[in-house]
Amino acid sequence: MKQKLGLVLEGGAMRGLFTSAILDVFLDEGITVDGMIGISAGATFGCNFLTKQRGRALRYCLKYVKDPRFCSVPSLLLTGDMFGAEFCYHTIPEQLDPIDNETFLANGVPFYIACTDVHTGRAVYHQCRDMLDREELEWVRACASMPLASRIVKAGNYEMLDGGIADSIPLKYFEYKGYQRNIVILTQPKGYVKQPNSTMPLARTVYRKYPALLRAMERRHIMYNKQVAHVCEAEENGTAFVIRPPEKLPVSHVTHDPEKLRAVYAIGRETGLSVLPALRAFLAGQSE
């Protein structure tokens, strides 16, 4: 009996171009999955895999990375969002570089994201069913809204921020959903250990009304490192195929240098091509 194959995508802001390059290799090679979950940039860039828009993430990042509406301190000061909410989550996908919603709908692969409820500090999971529905795009925005660099986002009955605060690598959630085998794409190299959040003094002032959120932020490094350990365990027992950068990627969360963005994408493409034989062997064992 064939086992359900999941795709789990870590976030990482501009490190997500590493992931997008690997997914473009998947498109070239005809690799498909039964379900996908993305966190933060894993969702915003990863959705292009389900719309089959090869190269779209790199294209619009290169075109708009120096546009202050895309990502800038002036945008943060004027709107409360470093990554412009209206420009990034509506103007680009609806007008400037339209997302192929028809292909997404026809694809039919379930696409999940996770956000962090600021009142409980817990992850809220959501299945995105329409990539041009304004409410759905607000869920995606919430999923990628980094604390201190974004406003709290209202979607559904929730007020939320970046899903990575509560669930950075949602492999356990996808296992719970019945995906027995998973491809996991990380944006940090093997051996990376997350350290305590150095911005907590500022966060305690900004989010003083949200104690549960603060507790989640304070414990995030502990949660993350435990999740990495679980990913490694799943990799060792053969239920997960893990793809990582060979070394620390040469970008920050808000890199504005086009050459560095191209470099991250190139590293992702090279990595994706290099793992193809092992990945095909993993996929061949899916029906065993």
Tab-separated table of N, CA and C in Angstrom, residues 83-250:
chain	number	residue	atom	x	y	z
A	83	PHE	N	8.179	43.981	5.609
A	83	PHE	CA	7.729	43.481	4.309
A	83	PHE	C	6.325	44.037	4.093
A	84	GLY	N	6.192	44.946	3.124
A	84	GLY	CA	4.939	45.661	2.939
A	84	GLY	C	3.737	44.755	2.769
A	85	ALA	N	2.761	44.884	3.637
A	85	ALA	CA	1.612	43.977	3.639
A	85	ALA	C	0.822	44.035	2.336
A	86	GLU	N	0.433	45.221	1.932
A	86	GLU	CA	-0.379	45.348	0.726
A	86	GLU	C	0.433	44.998	-0.518
A	87	PHE	N	1.681	45.469	-0.582
A	87	PHE	CA	2.501	45.265	-1.777
A	87	PHE	C	2.876	43.793	-1.947
A	88	CYS	N	3.376	43.166	-0.870
A	88	CYS	CA	3.872	41.794	-0.968
A	88	CYS	C	2.769	40.751	-1.078
A	89	TYR	N	1.663	40.995	-0.374
A	89	TYR	CA	0.653	39.940	-0.279
A	89	TYR	C	-0.588	40.190	-1.126
A	90	HIS	N	-0.621	41.329	-1.792
A	90	HIS	CA	-1.769	41.593	-2.673
A	90	HIS	C	-1.329	42.157	-4.025
A	91	THR	N	-0.556	43.246	-4.015
A	91	THR	CA	-0.178	43.864	-5.287
A	91	THR	C	0.646	42.919	-6.160
A	92	ILE	N	1.656	42.264	-5.588
A	92	ILE	CA	2.479	41.351	-6.388
A	92	ILE	C	1.683	40.142	-6.858
A	93	PRO	N	1.057	39.358	-5.964
A	93	PRO	CA	0.373	38.143	-6.441
A	93	PRO	C	-0.876	38.403	-7.262
A	94	GLU	N	-1.498	39.572	-7.077
A	94	GLU	CA	-2.731	39.849	-7.807
A	94	GLU	C	-2.486	40.604	-9.110
A	95	GLN	N	-1.399	41.414	-9.160
A	95	GLN	CA	-1.222	42.293	-10.314
A	95	GLN	C	0.158	42.198	-10.980
A	96	LEU	N	1.216	42.376	-10.226
A	96	LEU	CA	2.537	42.551	-10.834
A	96	LEU	C	3.173	41.246	-11.300
A	97	ASP	N	3.017	40.189	-10.526
A	97	ASP	CA	3.528	38.867	-10.910
A	97	ASP	C	2.491	37.853	-10.444
A	98	PRO	N	1.378	37.773	-11.183
A	98	PRO	CA	0.204	37.028	-10.706
A	98	PRO	C	0.497	35.560	-10.399
A	99	ILE	N	-0.040	35.123	-9.289
A	99	ILE	CA	0.054	33.724	-8.922
A	99	ILE	C	-0.962	32.944	-9.756
A	100	ASP	N	-0.588	31.750	-10.184
A	100	ASP	CA	-1.456	30.944	-11.053
A	100	ASP	C	-2.438	30.157	-10.188
A	101	ASN	N	-3.511	30.822	-9.833
A	101	ASN	CA	-4.488	30.209	-8.939
A	101	ASN	C	-5.230	29.051	-9.596
A	102	GLU	N	-5.436	29.129	-10.892
A	102	GLU	CA	-6.133	28.042	-11.596
A	102	GLU	C	-5.339	26.745	-11.495
A	103	THR	N	-4.019	26.834	-11.658
A	103	THR	CA	-3.181	25.646	-11.527
A	103	THR	C	-3.187	25.136	-10.092
A	104	PHE	N	-3.153	26.065	-9.133
A	104	PHE	CA	-3.205	25.667	-7.725
A	104	PHE	C	-4.490	24.890	-7.433
A	105	LEU	N	-5.607	25.399	-7.894
A	105	LEU	CA	-6.886	24.744	-7.642
A	105	LEU	C	-6.962	23.391	-8.342
A	106	ALA	N	-6.429	23.330	-9.564
A	106	ALA	CA	-6.465	22.076	-10.321
A	106	ALA	C	-5.506	21.044	-9.736
A	107	ASN	N	-4.422	21.521	-9.135
A	107	ASN	CA	-3.421	20.638	-8.558
A	107	ASN	C	-4.035	19.741	-7.487
A	108	GLY	N	-4.791	20.363	-6.584
A	108	GLY	CA	-5.509	19.603	-5.574
A	108	GLY	C	-4.668	19.081	-4.420
A	109	VAL	N	-3.372	19.416	-4.381
A	109	VAL	CA	-2.525	18.961	-3.269
A	109	VAL	C	-2.817	19.819	-2.043
A	110	PRO	N	-3.202	19.232	-0.926
A	110	PRO	CA	-3.482	20.028	0.280
A	110	PRO	C	-2.267	20.854	0.690
A	111	PHE	N	-2.499	22.132	0.967
A	111	PHE	CA	-1.430	23.069	1.334
A	111	PHE	C	-1.754	23.664	2.694
A	112	TYR	N	-0.923	23.342	3.675
A	112	TYR	CA	-1.123	23.804	5.039
A	112	TYR	C	-0.057	24.828	5.419
A	113	ILE	N	-0.448	25.726	6.306
A	113	ILE	CA	0.493	26.672	6.893
A	113	ILE	C	0.257	26.680	8.404
A	114	ALA	N	1.174	27.297	9.128
A	114	ALA	CA	0.980	27.459	10.571
A	114	ALA	C	1.293	28.895	10.954
A	115	CYS	N	0.484	29.428	11.829
A	115	CYS	CA	0.691	30.762	12.396
A	115	CYS	C	0.758	30.612	13.914
A	116	THR	N	1.163	31.665	14.603
A	116	THR	CA	1.211	31.641	16.063
A	116	THR	C	0.153	32.567	16.628
A	117	ASP	N	-0.755	32.020	17.420
A	117	ASP	CA	-1.795	32.791	18.088
A	117	ASP	C	-1.136	33.623	19.194
A	118	VAL	N	-1.243	34.950	19.099
A	118	VAL	CA	-0.531	35.810	20.061
A	118	VAL	C	-1.144	35.731	21.459
A	119	HIS	N	-2.379	35.239	21.574
A	119	HIS	CA	-3.037	35.166	22.880
A	119	HIS	C	-2.715	33.869	23.617
A	120	THR	N	-2.426	32.797	22.871
A	120	THR	CA	-2.131	31.508	23.496
A	120	THR	C	-0.667	31.097	23.336
A	121	GLY	N	0.014	31.686	22.373
A	121	GLY	CA	1.393	31.293	22.085
A	121	GLY	C	1.486	29.955	21.374
A	122	ARG	N	0.356	29.435	20.924
A	122	ARG	CA	0.326	28.117	20.284
A	122	ARG	C	0.147	28.239	18.772
A	123	ALA	N	0.532	27.174	18.086
A	123	ALA	CA	0.385	27.148	16.633
A	123	ALA	C	-1.069	26.968	16.240
A	124	VAL	N	-1.457	27.676	15.185
A	124	VAL	CA	-2.766	27.511	14.559
A	124	VAL	C	-2.505	27.030	13.136
A	125	TYR	N	-3.038	25.874	12.789
A	125	TYR	CA	-2.810	25.285	11.470
A	125	TYR	C	-4.002	25.578	10.569
A	126	HIS	N	-3.707	25.838	9.317
A	126	HIS	CA	-4.749	26.258	8.386
A	126	HIS	C	-4.469	25.691	7.005
A	127	GLN	N	-5.488	25.153	6.373
A	127	GLN	CA	-5.332	24.691	4.991
A	127	GLN	C	-5.748	25.797	4.036
A	128	CYS	N	-4.833	26.217	3.180
A	128	CYS	CA	-5.118	27.254	2.181
A	128	CYS	C	-5.777	26.603	0.966
A	129	ARG	N	-6.935	27.117	0.595
A	129	ARG	CA	-7.700	26.503	-0.495
A	129	ARG	C	-7.809	27.381	-1.730
A	130	ASP	N	-7.411	28.643	-1.626
A	130	ASP	CA	-7.539	29.563	-2.764
A	130	ASP	C	-6.469	30.642	-2.600
A	131	MET	N	-5.509	30.680	-3.526
A	131	MET	CA	-4.374	31.576	-3.359
A	131	MET	C	-4.642	33.012	-3.779
A	132	LEU	N	-5.845	33.297	-4.233
A	132	LEU	CA	-6.182	34.681	-4.558
A	132	LEU	C	-7.343	35.212	-3.724
A	133	ASP	N	-7.784	34.409	-2.768
A	133	ASP	CA	-8.804	34.883	-1.840
A	133	ASP	C	-8.133	35.804	-0.823
A	134	ARG	N	-8.670	36.992	-0.641
A	134	ARG	CA	-8.002	37.984	0.205
A	134	ARG	C	-7.844	37.496	1.650
A	135	GLU	N	-8.840	36.817	2.164
A	135	GLU	CA	-8.743	36.293	3.525
A	135	GLU	C	-7.645	35.232	3.614
A	136	GLU	N	-7.548	34.361	2.591
A	136	GLU	CA	-6.511	33.344	2.594
A	136	GLU	C	-5.120	33.976	2.557
A	137	LEU	N	-4.972	35.037	1.774
A	137	LEU	CA	-3.683	35.714	1.703
A	137	LEU	C	-3.314	36.369	3.037
A	138	GLU	N	-4.303	36.747	3.813
A	138	GLU	CA	-4.023	37.274	5.152
A	138	GLU	C	-3.497	36.174	6.073
A	139	TRP	N	-3.991	34.958	5.898
A	139	TRP	CA	-3.435	33.829	6.645
A	139	TRP	C	-1.963	33.625	6.284
A	140	VAL	N	-1.674	33.691	4.991
A	140	VAL	CA	-0.289	33.519	4.545
A	140	VAL	C	0.583	34.643	5.098
A	141	ARG	N	0.048	35.867	5.092
A	141	ARG	CA	0.801	37.005	5.646
A	141	ARG	C	1.079	36.791	7.126
A	142	ALA	N	0.078	36.327	7.859
A	142	ALA	CA	0.274	36.065	9.285
A	142	ALA	C	1.360	35.017	9.495
A	143	CYS	N	1.341	34.001	8.684
A	143	CYS	CA	2.307	32.905	8.777
A	143	CYS	C	3.739	33.408	8.686
A	144	ALA	N	3.947	34.509	7.923
A	144	ALA	CA	5.296	35.016	7.670
A	144	ALA	C	5.575	36.352	8.354
A	145	SER	N	4.728	36.755	9.285
A	145	SER	CA	4.886	38.063	9.930
A	145	SER	C	5.837	37.973	11.115
A	146	MET	N	7.084	38.307	10.861
A	146	MET	CA	8.126	38.189	11.885
A	146	MET	C	7.860	39.145	13.045
A	147	PRO	N	7.999	38.675	14.283
A	147	PRO	CA	7.806	39.566	15.425
A	147	PRO	C	8.791	40.721	15.396
A	148	LEU	N	8.325	41.869	15.831
A	148	LEU	CA	9.073	43.127	15.877
A	148	LEU	C	9.270	43.758	14.499
A	149	ALA	N	9.009	43.000	13.437
A	149	ALA	CA	9.136	43.548	12.086
A	149	ALA	C	7.799	43.562	11.361
A	150	SER	N	6.725	43.217	12.094
A	150	SER	CA	5.401	43.118	11.473
A	150	SER	C	4.320	43.469	12.485
A	151	ARG	N	3.214	43.908	11.965
A	151	ARG	CA	2.033	44.078	12.802
A	151	ARG	C	1.401	42.718	13.069
A	152	ILE	N	0.662	42.621	14.152
A	152	ILE	CA	-0.151	41.438	14.399
A	152	ILE	C	-1.239	41.384	13.331
A	153	VAL	N	-1.478	40.191	12.782
A	153	VAL	CA	-2.419	40.020	11.672
A	153	VAL	C	-3.692	39.340	12.167
A	154	LYS	N	-4.817	39.882	11.751
A	154	LYS	CA	-6.112	39.276	12.072
A	154	LYS	C	-6.589	38.455	10.881
A	155	ALA	N	-6.897	37.190	11.132
A	155	ALA	CA	-7.448	36.308	10.100
A	155	ALA	C	-8.320	35.276	10.794
A	156	GLY	N	-9.464	34.980	10.205
A	156	GLY	CA	-10.414	34.112	10.888
A	156	GLY	C	-10.801	34.727	12.211
A	157	ASN	N	-10.754	33.943	13.264
A	157	ASN	CA	-11.058	34.454	14.605
A	157	ASN	C	-9.800	34.645	15.440
A	158	TYR	N	-8.668	34.804	14.754
A	158	TYR	CA	-7.392	34.824	15.446
A	158	TYR	C	-6.635	36.127	15.214
A	159	GLU	N	-5.721	36.409	16.148
A	159	GLU	CA	-4.697	37.436	15.973
A	159	GLU	C	-3.365	36.710	16.032
A	160	MET	N	-2.521	36.882	14.977
A	160	MET	CA	-1.399	35.961	14.822
A	160	MET	C	-0.137	36.645	14.317
A	161	LEU	N	0.976	35.933	14.537
A	161	LEU	CA	2.268	36.287	13.977
A	161	LEU	C	2.910	35.023	13.396
A	162	ASP	N	4.152	35.159	12.988
A	162	ASP	CA	4.934	34.117	12.327
A	162	ASP	C	4.748	32.732	12.959
A	163	GLY	N	4.447	31.750	12.104
A	163	GLY	CA	4.233	30.391	12.586
A	163	GLY	C	5.464	29.765	13.188
A	164	GLY	N	6.647	30.262	12.795
A	164	GLY	CA	7.875	29.688	13.307
A	164	GLY	C	8.088	29.897	14.797
A	165	ILE	N	7.362	30.836	15.394
A	165	ILE	CA	7.489	31.059	16.842
A	165	ILE	C	7.017	29.821	17.597
A	166	ALA	N	5.904	29.236	17.138
A	166	ALA	CA	5.293	28.109	17.850
A	166	ALA	C	5.634	26.758	17.244
A	167	ASP	N	5.896	26.716	15.936
A	167	ASP	CA	6.200	25.444	15.273
A	167	ASP	C	7.093	25.726	14.066
A	168	SER	N	8.390	25.654	14.269
A	168	SER	CA	9.340	26.037	13.226
A	168	SER	C	9.485	24.987	12.131
A	169	ILE	N	9.418	23.712	12.517
A	169	ILE	CA	9.591	22.615	11.556
A	169	ILE	C	8.469	21.609	11.830
A	170	PRO	N	7.313	21.751	11.205
A	170	PRO	CA	6.116	21.004	11.597
A	170	PRO	C	6.054	19.558	11.096
A	171	LEU	N	7.155	18.829	11.256
A	171	LEU	CA	7.162	17.428	10.844
A	171	LEU	C	6.213	16.592	11.694
A	172	LYS	N	6.220	16.805	13.012
A	172	LYS	CA	5.323	16.022	13.879
A	172	LYS	C	3.863	16.253	13.510
A	173	TYR	N	3.526	17.494	13.178
A	173	TYR	CA	2.141	17.774	12.795
A	173	TYR	C	1.772	17.001	11.531
A	174	PHE	N	2.668	16.965	10.572
A	174	PHE	CA	2.343	16.256	9.330
A	174	PHE	C	2.306	14.749	9.552
A	175	GLU	N	3.135	14.245	10.438
A	175	GLU	CA	3.045	12.827	10.784
A	175	GLU	C	1.687	12.543	11.422
A	176	TYR	N	1.237	13.434	12.288
A	176	TYR	CA	-0.077	13.313	12.916
A	176	TYR	C	-1.192	13.333	11.868
A	177	LYS	N	-0.999	14.124	10.795
A	177	LYS	CA	-2.002	14.216	9.729
A	177	LYS	C	-2.000	12.990	8.818
A	178	GLY	N	-1.104	12.050	9.044
A	178	GLY	CA	-1.111	10.811	8.277
A	178	GLY	C	-0.093	10.723	7.157
A	179	TYR	N	0.842	11.663	7.118
A	179	TYR	CA	1.909	11.597	6.114
A	179	TYR	C	3.051	10.772	6.704
A	180	GLN	N	3.081	9.483	6.297
A	180	GLN	CA	4.018	8.547	6.921
A	180	GLN	C	5.461	8.777	6.495
A	181	ARG	N	5.642	9.330	5.292
A	181	ARG	CA	6.981	9.623	4.783
A	181	ARG	C	6.997	11.074	4.339
A	182	ASN	N	8.107	11.755	4.608
A	182	ASN	CA	8.156	13.196	4.353
A	182	ASN	C	9.504	13.626	3.800
A	183	ILE	N	9.431	14.571	2.878
A	183	ILE	CA	10.615	15.301	2.451
A	183	ILE	C	10.651	16.567	3.298
A	184	VAL	N	11.749	16.801	3.985
A	184	VAL	CA	11.881	17.970	4.849
A	184	VAL	C	13.006	18.852	4.295
A	185	ILE	N	12.679	20.098	3.982
A	185	ILE	CA	13.694	21.029	3.492
A	185	ILE	C	13.969	22.065	4.583
A	186	LEU	N	15.194	22.052	5.083
A	186	LEU	CA	15.633	22.995	6.108
A	186	LEU	C	16.443	24.114	5.463
A	187	THR	N	16.555	25.232	6.170
A	187	THR	CA	17.335	26.350	5.627
A	187	THR	C	18.560	26.665	6.486
A	188	GLN	N	18.857	25.762	7.417
A	188	GLN	CA	20.088	25.847	8.197
A	188	GLN	C	20.881	24.564	7.991
A	189	PRO	N	22.221	24.638	8.009
A	189	PRO	CA	23.031	23.444	7.760
A	189	PRO	C	22.991	22.451	8.920
A	190	LYS	N	23.463	21.255	8.645
A	190	LYS	CA	23.517	20.224	9.674
A	190	LYS	C	24.414	20.699	10.809
A	191	GLY	N	23.982	20.459	12.037
A	191	GLY	CA	24.744	20.868	13.208
A	191	GLY	C	24.366	22.228	13.748
A	192	TYR	N	23.485	22.938	13.043
A	192	TYR	CA	23.071	24.259	13.521
A	192	TYR	C	22.282	24.111	14.820
A	193	VAL	N	22.604	24.956	15.790
A	193	VAL	CA	21.907	24.978	17.075
A	193	VAL	C	21.398	26.397	17.305
A	194	LYS	N	20.091	26.535	17.455
A	194	LYS	CA	19.519	27.862	17.663
A	194	LYS	C	19.823	28.346	19.079
A	195	GLN	N	20.160	29.625	19.190
A	195	GLN	CA	20.490	30.235	20.466
A	195	GLN	C	19.292	31.044	20.995
A	196	PRO	N	19.300	31.404	22.280
A	196	PRO	CA	18.208	32.215	22.828
A	196	PRO	C	18.051	33.520	22.058
A	197	ASN	N	16.835	34.009	22.010
A	197	ASN	CA	16.483	35.203	21.253
A	197	ASN	C	17.082	36.454	21.898
A	198	SER	N	17.962	37.126	21.165
A	198	SER	CA	18.640	38.302	21.711
A	198	SER	C	17.750	39.546	21.741
A	199	THR	N	16.590	39.477	21.067
A	199	THR	CA	15.692	40.645	21.034
A	199	THR	C	14.627	40.596	22.123
A	200	MET	N	14.730	39.644	23.042
A	200	MET	CA	13.689	39.512	24.060
A	200	MET	C	13.487	40.762	24.911
A	201	PRO	N	14.530	41.522	25.279
A	201	PRO	CA	14.266	42.744	26.057
A	201	PRO	C	13.316	43.697	25.342
A	202	LEU	N	13.505	43.883	24.041
A	202	LEU	CA	12.599	44.735	23.273
A	202	LEU	C	11.234	44.081	23.136
A	203	ALA	N	11.220	42.772	22.889
A	203	ALA	CA	9.953	42.065	22.730
A	203	ALA	C	9.096	42.164	23.989
A	204	ARG	N	9.716	42.117	25.159
A	204	ARG	CA	8.947	42.191	26.402
A	204	ARG	C	8.242	43.543	26.546
A	205	THR	N	8.807	44.565	25.940
A	205	THR	CA	8.150	45.873	25.952
A	205	THR	C	7.046	45.944	24.908
A	206	VAL	N	7.354	45.525	23.699
A	206	VAL	CA	6.402	45.620	22.587
A	206	VAL	C	5.196	44.713	22.809
A	207	TYR	N	5.437	43.498	23.328
A	207	TYR	CA	4.354	42.512	23.463
A	207	TYR	C	3.985	42.265	24.927
A	208	ARG	N	4.092	43.293	25.744
A	208	ARG	CA	3.805	43.135	27.179
A	208	ARG	C	2.363	42.706	27.455
A	209	LYS	N	1.456	42.965	26.507
A	209	LYS	CA	0.058	42.550	26.672
A	209	LYS	C	-0.174	41.095	26.255
A	210	TYR	N	0.881	40.428	25.763
A	210	TYR	CA	0.729	39.072	25.238
A	210	TYR	C	1.731	38.130	25.921
A	211	PRO	N	1.505	37.813	27.191
A	211	PRO	CA	2.473	36.999	27.945
A	211	PRO	C	2.690	35.606	27.360
A	212	ALA	N	1.645	35.008	26.797
A	212	ALA	CA	1.815	33.667	26.215
A	212	ALA	C	2.711	33.722	24.982
A	213	LEU	N	2.574	34.779	24.199
A	213	LEU	CA	3.453	34.959	23.047
A	213	LEU	C	4.893	35.107	23.508
A	214	LEU	N	5.121	35.903	24.539
A	214	LEU	CA	6.468	36.105	25.053
A	214	LEU	C	7.081	34.789	25.548
A	215	ARG	N	6.268	33.965	26.209
A	215	ARG	CA	6.786	32.670	26.671
A	215	ARG	C	7.200	31.808	25.488
A	216	ALA	N	6.394	31.837	24.420
A	216	ALA	CA	6.738	31.053	23.224
A	216	ALA	C	8.024	31.574	22.587
A	217	MET	N	8.178	32.894	22.540
A	217	MET	CA	9.392	33.472	21.976
A	217	MET	C	10.614	33.126	22.817
A	218	GLU	N	10.457	33.147	24.137
A	218	GLU	CA	11.565	32.831	25.036
A	218	GLU	C	12.017	31.380	24.890
A	219	ARG	N	11.081	30.500	24.597
A	219	ARG	CA	11.377	29.069	24.511
A	219	ARG	C	11.622	28.596	23.082
A	220	ARG	N	11.586	29.505	22.143
A	220	ARG	CA	11.643	29.064	20.750
A	220	ARG	C	12.908	28.263	20.448
A	221	HIS	N	14.041	28.693	20.965
A	221	HIS	CA	15.282	27.972	20.649
A	221	HIS	C	15.241	26.548	21.193
A	222	ILE	N	14.601	26.360	22.336
A	222	ILE	CA	14.482	25.021	22.916
A	222	ILE	C	13.594	24.160	22.023
A	223	MET	N	12.435	24.707	21.641
A	223	MET	CA	11.507	24.001	20.753
A	223	MET	C	12.185	23.658	19.434
A	224	TYR	N	12.881	24.634	18.857
A	224	TYR	CA	13.505	24.431	17.549
A	224	TYR	C	14.540	23.312	17.606
A	225	ASN	N	15.389	23.340	18.596
A	225	ASN	CA	16.443	22.330	18.688
A	225	ASN	C	15.867	20.934	18.917
A	226	LYS	N	14.759	20.836	19.645
A	226	LYS	CA	14.080	19.544	19.808
A	226	LYS	C	13.497	19.082	18.475
A	227	GLN	N	12.972	20.020	17.699
A	227	GLN	CA	12.400	19.647	16.402
A	227	GLN	C	13.481	19.172	15.442
A	228	VAL	N	14.634	19.819	15.470
A	228	VAL	CA	15.744	19.364	14.634
A	228	VAL	C	16.132	17.942	15.022
A	229	ALA	N	16.158	17.661	16.321
A	229	ALA	CA	16.492	16.316	16.791
A	229	ALA	C	15.472	15.304	16.277
A	230	HIS	N	14.192	15.677	16.256
A	230	HIS	CA	13.157	14.775	15.749
A	230	HIS	C	13.326	14.548	14.253
A	231	VAL	N	13.673	15.598	13.524
A	231	VAL	CA	13.922	15.463	12.084
A	231	VAL	C	15.071	14.485	11.845
A	232	CYS	N	16.133	14.624	12.613
A	232	CYS	CA	17.284	13.734	12.465
A	232	CYS	C	16.916	12.285	12.790
A	233	GLU	N	16.082	12.094	13.790
A	233	GLU	CA	15.629	10.750	14.145
A	233	GLU	C	14.805	10.141	13.005
A	234	ALA	N	13.903	10.946	12.427
A	234	ALA	CA	13.093	10.460	11.303
A	234	ALA	C	13.967	10.160	10.090
A	235	GLU	N	15.012	10.960	9.906
A	235	GLU	CA	15.942	10.722	8.807
A	235	GLU	C	16.666	9.388	9.014
A	236	GLU	N	17.083	9.136	10.231
A	236	GLU	CA	17.823	7.908	10.530
A	236	GLU	C	16.952	6.662	10.367
A	237	ASN	N	15.671	6.762	10.730
A	237	ASN	CA	14.813	5.578	10.616
A	237	ASN	C	14.152	5.442	9.248
A	238	GLY	N	14.474	6.358	8.343
A	238	GLY	CA	14.026	6.216	6.960
A	238	GLY	C	12.650	6.749	6.644
A	239	THR	N	12.034	7.473	7.582
A	239	THR	CA	10.710	8.021	7.293
A	239	THR	C	10.769	9.459	6.785
A	240	ALA	N	11.944	10.061	6.813
A	240	ALA	CA	12.100	11.423	6.303
A	240	ALA	C	13.352	11.513	5.440
A	241	PHE	N	13.227	12.255	4.352
A	241	PHE	CA	14.376	12.586	3.513
A	241	PHE	C	14.645	14.059	3.734
A	242	VAL	N	15.798	14.383	4.282
A	242	VAL	CA	16.088	15.750	4.718
A	242	VAL	C	17.083	16.398	3.758
A	243	ILE	N	16.748	17.612	3.327
A	243	ILE	CA	17.624	18.390	2.464
A	243	ILE	C	18.009	19.659	3.217
A	244	ARG	N	19.320	19.893	3.322
A	244	ARG	CA	19.838	21.035	4.070
A	244	ARG	C	20.860	21.778	3.222
A	245	PRO	N	21.110	23.052	3.534
A	245	PRO	CA	22.228	23.741	2.891
A	245	PRO	C	23.550	23.084	3.312
A	246	PRO	N	24.538	23.058	2.442
A	246	PRO	CA	25.825	22.476	2.825
A	246	PRO	C	26.565	23.299	3.862
A	247	GLU	N	26.228	24.570	3.954
A	247	GLU	CA	26.838	25.467	4.929
A	247	GLU	C	25.891	26.643	5.162
A	248	LYS	N	26.247	27.499	6.093
A	248	LYS	CA	25.392	28.657	6.395
A	248	LYS	C	25.180	29.484	5.127
A	249	LEU	N	23.936	29.826	4.850
A	249	LEU	CA	23.608	30.574	3.640
A	249	LEU	C	24.029	32.036	3.779
A	250	PRO	N	24.517	32.641	2.691
A	250	PRO	CA	25.101	33.993	2.771
A	250	PRO	C	24.083	35.121	2.700
